[in-house]
N, CA, C and O of each residue as an XYZ file, in Angstrom:
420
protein
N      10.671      8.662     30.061
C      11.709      7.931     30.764
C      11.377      6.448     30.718
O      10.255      6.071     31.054
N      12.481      5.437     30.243
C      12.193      4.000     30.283
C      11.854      3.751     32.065
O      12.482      4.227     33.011
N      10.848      2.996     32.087
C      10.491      2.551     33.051
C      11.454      1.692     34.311
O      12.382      2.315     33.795
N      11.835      1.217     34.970
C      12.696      0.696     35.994
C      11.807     -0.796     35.297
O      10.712     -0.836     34.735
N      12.701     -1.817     35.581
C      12.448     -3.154     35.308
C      11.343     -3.329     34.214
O      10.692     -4.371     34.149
N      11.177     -2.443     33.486
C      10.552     -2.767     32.163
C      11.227     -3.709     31.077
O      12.242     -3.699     30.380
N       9.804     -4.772     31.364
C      10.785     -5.882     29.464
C      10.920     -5.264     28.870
O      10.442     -4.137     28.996
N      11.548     -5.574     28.010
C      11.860     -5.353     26.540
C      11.993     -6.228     25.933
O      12.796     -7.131     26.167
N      10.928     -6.138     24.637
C      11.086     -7.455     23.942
C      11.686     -6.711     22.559
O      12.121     -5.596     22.272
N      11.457     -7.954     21.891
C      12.406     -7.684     20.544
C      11.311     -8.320     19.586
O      10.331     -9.018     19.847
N      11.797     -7.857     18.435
C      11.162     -8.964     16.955
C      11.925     -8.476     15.503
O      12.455     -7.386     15.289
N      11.848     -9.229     14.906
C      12.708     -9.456     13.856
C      11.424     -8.394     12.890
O      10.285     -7.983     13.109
N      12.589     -8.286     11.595
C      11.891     -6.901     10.623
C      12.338     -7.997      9.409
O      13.524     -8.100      9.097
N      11.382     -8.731      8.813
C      11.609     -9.468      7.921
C      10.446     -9.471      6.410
O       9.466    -10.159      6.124
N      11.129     -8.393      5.746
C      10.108     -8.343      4.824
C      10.564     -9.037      3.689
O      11.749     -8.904      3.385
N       9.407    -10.168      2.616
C       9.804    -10.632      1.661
C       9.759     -9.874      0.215
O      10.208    -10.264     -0.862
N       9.143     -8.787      0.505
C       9.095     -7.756     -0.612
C       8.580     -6.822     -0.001
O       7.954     -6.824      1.059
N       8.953     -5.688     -0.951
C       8.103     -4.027     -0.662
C       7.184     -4.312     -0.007
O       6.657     -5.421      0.082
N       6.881     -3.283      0.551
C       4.652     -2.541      1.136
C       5.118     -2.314      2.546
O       6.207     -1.920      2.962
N       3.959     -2.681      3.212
C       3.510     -2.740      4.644
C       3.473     -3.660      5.163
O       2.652     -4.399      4.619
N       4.076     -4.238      6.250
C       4.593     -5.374      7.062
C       4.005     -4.674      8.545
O       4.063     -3.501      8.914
N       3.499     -5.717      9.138
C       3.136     -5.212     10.392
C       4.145     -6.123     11.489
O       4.198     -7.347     11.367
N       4.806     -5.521     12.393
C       5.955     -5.984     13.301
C       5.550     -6.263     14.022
O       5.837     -7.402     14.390
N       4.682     -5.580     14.723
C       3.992     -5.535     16.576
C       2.624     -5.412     16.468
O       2.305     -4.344     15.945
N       1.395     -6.362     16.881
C       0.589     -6.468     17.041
C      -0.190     -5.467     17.662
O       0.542     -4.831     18.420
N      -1.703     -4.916     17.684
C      -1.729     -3.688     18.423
C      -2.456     -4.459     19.937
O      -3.017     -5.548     20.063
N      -2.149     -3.330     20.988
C      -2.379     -3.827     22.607
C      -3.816     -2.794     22.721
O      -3.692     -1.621     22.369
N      -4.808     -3.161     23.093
C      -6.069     -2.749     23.519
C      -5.938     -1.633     24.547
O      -6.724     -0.701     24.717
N      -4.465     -1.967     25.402
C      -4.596     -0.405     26.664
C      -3.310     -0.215     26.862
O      -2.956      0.412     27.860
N      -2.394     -0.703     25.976
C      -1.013     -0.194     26.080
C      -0.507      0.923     24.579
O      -1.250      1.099     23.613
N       0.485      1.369     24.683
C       1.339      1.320     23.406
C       2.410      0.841     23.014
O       2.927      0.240     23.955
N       3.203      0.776     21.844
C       4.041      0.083     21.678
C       5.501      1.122     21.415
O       5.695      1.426     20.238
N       6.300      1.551     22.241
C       7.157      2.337     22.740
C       8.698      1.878     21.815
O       9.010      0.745     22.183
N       9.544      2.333     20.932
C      10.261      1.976     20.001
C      11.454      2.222     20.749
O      11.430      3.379     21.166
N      12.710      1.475     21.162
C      13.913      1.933     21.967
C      15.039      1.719     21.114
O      16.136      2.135     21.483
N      14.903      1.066     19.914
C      16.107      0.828     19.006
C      15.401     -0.217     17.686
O      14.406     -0.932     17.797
N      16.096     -0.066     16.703
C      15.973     -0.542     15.759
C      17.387     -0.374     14.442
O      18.169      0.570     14.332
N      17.338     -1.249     13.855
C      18.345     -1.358     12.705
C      17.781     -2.767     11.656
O      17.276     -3.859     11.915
N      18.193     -2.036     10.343
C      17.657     -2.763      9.204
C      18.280     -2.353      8.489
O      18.852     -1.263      8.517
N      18.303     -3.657      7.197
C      18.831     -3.072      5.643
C      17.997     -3.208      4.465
O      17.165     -4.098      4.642
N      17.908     -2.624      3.264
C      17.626     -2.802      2.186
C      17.606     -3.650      1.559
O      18.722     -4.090      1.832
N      17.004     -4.674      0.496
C      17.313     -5.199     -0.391
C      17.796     -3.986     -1.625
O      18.860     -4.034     -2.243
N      16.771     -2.963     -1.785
C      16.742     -2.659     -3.049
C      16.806     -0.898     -2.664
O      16.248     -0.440     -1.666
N      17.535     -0.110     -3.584
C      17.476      1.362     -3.013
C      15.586      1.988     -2.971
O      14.685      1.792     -3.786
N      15.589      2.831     -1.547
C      14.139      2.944     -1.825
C      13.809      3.496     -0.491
O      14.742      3.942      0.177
N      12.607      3.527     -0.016
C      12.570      4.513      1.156
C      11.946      3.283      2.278
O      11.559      2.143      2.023
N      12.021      3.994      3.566
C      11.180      2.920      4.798
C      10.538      3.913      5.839
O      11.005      5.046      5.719
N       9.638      3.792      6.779
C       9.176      4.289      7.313
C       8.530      3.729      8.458
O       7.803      2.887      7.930
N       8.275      3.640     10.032
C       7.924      3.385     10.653
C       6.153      4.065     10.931
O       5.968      5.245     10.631
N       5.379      3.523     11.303
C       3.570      3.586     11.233
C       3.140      2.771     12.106
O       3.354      1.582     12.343
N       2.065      4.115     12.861
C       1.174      3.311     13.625
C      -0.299      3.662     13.065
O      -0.573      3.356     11.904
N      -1.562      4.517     14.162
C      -2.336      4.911     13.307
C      -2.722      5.782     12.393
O      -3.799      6.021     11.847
N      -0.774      6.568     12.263
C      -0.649      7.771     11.112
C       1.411      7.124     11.349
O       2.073      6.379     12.072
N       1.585      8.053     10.186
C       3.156      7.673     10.376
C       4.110      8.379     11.917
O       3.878      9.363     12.619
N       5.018      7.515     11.952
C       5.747      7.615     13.207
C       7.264      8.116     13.273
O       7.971      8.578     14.169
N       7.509      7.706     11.426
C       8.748      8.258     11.206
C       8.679      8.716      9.759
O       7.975      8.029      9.019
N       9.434      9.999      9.125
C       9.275     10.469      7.759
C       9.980      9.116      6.916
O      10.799      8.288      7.315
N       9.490      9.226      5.962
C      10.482      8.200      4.973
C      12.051      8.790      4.776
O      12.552      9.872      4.470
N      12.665      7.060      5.230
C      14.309      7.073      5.198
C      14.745      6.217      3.958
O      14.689      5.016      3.694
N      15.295      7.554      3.179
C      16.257      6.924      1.758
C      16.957      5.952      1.900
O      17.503      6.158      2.983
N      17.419      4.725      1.402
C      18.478      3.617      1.682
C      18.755      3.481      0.236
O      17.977      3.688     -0.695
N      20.241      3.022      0.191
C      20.371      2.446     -0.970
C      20.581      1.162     -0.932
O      20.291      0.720      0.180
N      21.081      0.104     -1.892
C      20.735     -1.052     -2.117
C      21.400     -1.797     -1.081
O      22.521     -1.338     -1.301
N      21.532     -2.384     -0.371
C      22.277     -3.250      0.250
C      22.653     -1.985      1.714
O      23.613     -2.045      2.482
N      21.655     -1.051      1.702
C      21.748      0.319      2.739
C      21.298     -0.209      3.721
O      20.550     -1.160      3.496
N      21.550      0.165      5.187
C      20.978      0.169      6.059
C      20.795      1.379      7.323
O      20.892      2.532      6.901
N      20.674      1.309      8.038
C      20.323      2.110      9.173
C      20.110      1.954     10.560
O      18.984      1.542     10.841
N      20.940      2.186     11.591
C      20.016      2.179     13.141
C      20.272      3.380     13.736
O      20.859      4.441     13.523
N      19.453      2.684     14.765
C      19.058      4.149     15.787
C      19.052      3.018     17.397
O      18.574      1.893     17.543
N      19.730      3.840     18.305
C      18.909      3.576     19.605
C      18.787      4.843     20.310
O      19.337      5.928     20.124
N      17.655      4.313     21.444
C      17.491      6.131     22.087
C      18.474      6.034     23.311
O      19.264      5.091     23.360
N      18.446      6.896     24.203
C      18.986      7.498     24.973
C      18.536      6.263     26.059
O      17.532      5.571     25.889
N      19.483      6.121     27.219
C      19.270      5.020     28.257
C      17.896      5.592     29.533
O      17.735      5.303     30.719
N      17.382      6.183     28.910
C      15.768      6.299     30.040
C      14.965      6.928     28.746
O      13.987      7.622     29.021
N      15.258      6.766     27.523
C      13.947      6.939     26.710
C      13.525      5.663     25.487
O      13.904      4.505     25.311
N      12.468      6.649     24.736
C      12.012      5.840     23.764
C      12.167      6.769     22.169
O      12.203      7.997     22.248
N      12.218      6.358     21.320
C      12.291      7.143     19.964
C      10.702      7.405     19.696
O      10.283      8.555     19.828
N       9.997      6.573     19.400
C       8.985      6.642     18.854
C       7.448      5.837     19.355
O       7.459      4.609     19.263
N       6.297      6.429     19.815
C       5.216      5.239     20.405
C       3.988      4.998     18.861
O       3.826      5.516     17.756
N       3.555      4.231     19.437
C       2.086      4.221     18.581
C       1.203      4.661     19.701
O       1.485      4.515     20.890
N      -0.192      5.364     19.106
C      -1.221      5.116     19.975
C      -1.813      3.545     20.753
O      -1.600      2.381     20.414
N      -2.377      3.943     21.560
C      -2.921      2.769     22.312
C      -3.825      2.446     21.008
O      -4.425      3.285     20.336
N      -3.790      0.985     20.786
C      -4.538     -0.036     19.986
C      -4.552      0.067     18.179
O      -5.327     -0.196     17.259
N      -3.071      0.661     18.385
C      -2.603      0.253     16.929
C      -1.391     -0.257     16.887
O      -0.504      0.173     17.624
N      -1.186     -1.288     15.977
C      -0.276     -1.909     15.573
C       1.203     -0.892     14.794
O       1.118      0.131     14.115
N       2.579     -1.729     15.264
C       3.446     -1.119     14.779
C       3.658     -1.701     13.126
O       3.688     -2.885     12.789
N       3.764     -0.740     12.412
C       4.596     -1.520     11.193
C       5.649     -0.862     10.628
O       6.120      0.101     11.233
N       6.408     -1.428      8.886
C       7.053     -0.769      8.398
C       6.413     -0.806      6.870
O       5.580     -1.488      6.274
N       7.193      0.203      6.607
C       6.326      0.631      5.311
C       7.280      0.734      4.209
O       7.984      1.744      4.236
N       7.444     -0.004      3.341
C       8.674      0.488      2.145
C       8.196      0.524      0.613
O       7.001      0.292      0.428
N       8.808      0.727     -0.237
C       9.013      1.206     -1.639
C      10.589      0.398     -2.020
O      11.719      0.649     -1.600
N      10.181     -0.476     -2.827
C      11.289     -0.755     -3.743
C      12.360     -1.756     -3.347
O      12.980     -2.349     -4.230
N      12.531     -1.904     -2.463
C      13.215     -2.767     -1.367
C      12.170     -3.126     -0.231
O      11.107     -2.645      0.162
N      13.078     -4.334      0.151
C      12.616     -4.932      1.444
C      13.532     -4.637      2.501
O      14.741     -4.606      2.268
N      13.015     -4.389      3.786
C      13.815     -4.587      5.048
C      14.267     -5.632      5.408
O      14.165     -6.531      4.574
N      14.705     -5.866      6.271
C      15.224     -6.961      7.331
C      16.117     -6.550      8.547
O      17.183     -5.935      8.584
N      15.437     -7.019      9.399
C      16.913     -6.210     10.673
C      15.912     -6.888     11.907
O      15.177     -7.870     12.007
N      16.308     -5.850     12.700
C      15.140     -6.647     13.951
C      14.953     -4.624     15.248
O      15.415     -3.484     15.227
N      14.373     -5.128     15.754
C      13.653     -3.757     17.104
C      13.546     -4.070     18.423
O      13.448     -5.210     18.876
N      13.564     -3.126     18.992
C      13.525     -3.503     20.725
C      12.658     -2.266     21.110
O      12.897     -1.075     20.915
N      11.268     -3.039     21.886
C      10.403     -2.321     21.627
C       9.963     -2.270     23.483
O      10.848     -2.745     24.194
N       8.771     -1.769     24.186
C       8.155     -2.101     25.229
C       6.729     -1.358     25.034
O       6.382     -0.387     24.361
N       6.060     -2.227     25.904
C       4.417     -1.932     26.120
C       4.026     -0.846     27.199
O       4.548     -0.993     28.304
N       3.256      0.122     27.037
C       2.995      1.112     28.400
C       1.674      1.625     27.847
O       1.201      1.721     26.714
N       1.160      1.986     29.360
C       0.121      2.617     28.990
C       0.039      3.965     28.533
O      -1.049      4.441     28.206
């Protein structure tokens, strides 16, 4: 359940080419709790969300493809463990979009 008066911050998904892009820094005694996200492709190819193992299976896009998700109004889609960083992971294309994320223990 999203927390009562929990921030939510945001950050942009700005990759200049394929790989691994790290979005969210990792928190020493929190995690990093995923509540929405949307992005597009440069190039057809897959993406994937990762923390200290993957967080989401790889999502097909095609060229100029994109995708969102938000969760439900008292949840989260996806966490990392405490003291790993969020990233994205692609093949062939780049992302770009942005996330709305929060910290918990």
């Amino acid at each position: 359940m999203l927390p009562a008066r929990k921030a939510l911050l945001f950050t942009t998904i700005a990759q200049g080419a394929a790989g691994t892009t790290q979005l969210v820094a990792a928190d020493t005694t929190r995690r990093i709790k995923v509540v929405s996200y949307a992005f597009t492709m440069s190039l057809a190819g897959t993406a994937k969300f990762t923390g200290a193992a993957d967080l989401t299976g790889a999502m097909t896009l095609a060229t100029n493809g994109g995708v969102s998700a938000i969760s439900g109004q008292f949840d989260w889609m996806f966490q990392t463990s405490v003291n790993a960083a969020l990233s994205i992971v692609t093949t062939l294309g780049a992302a770009n979009g942005h996330l709305c994320y929060f910290l918990e223990a």
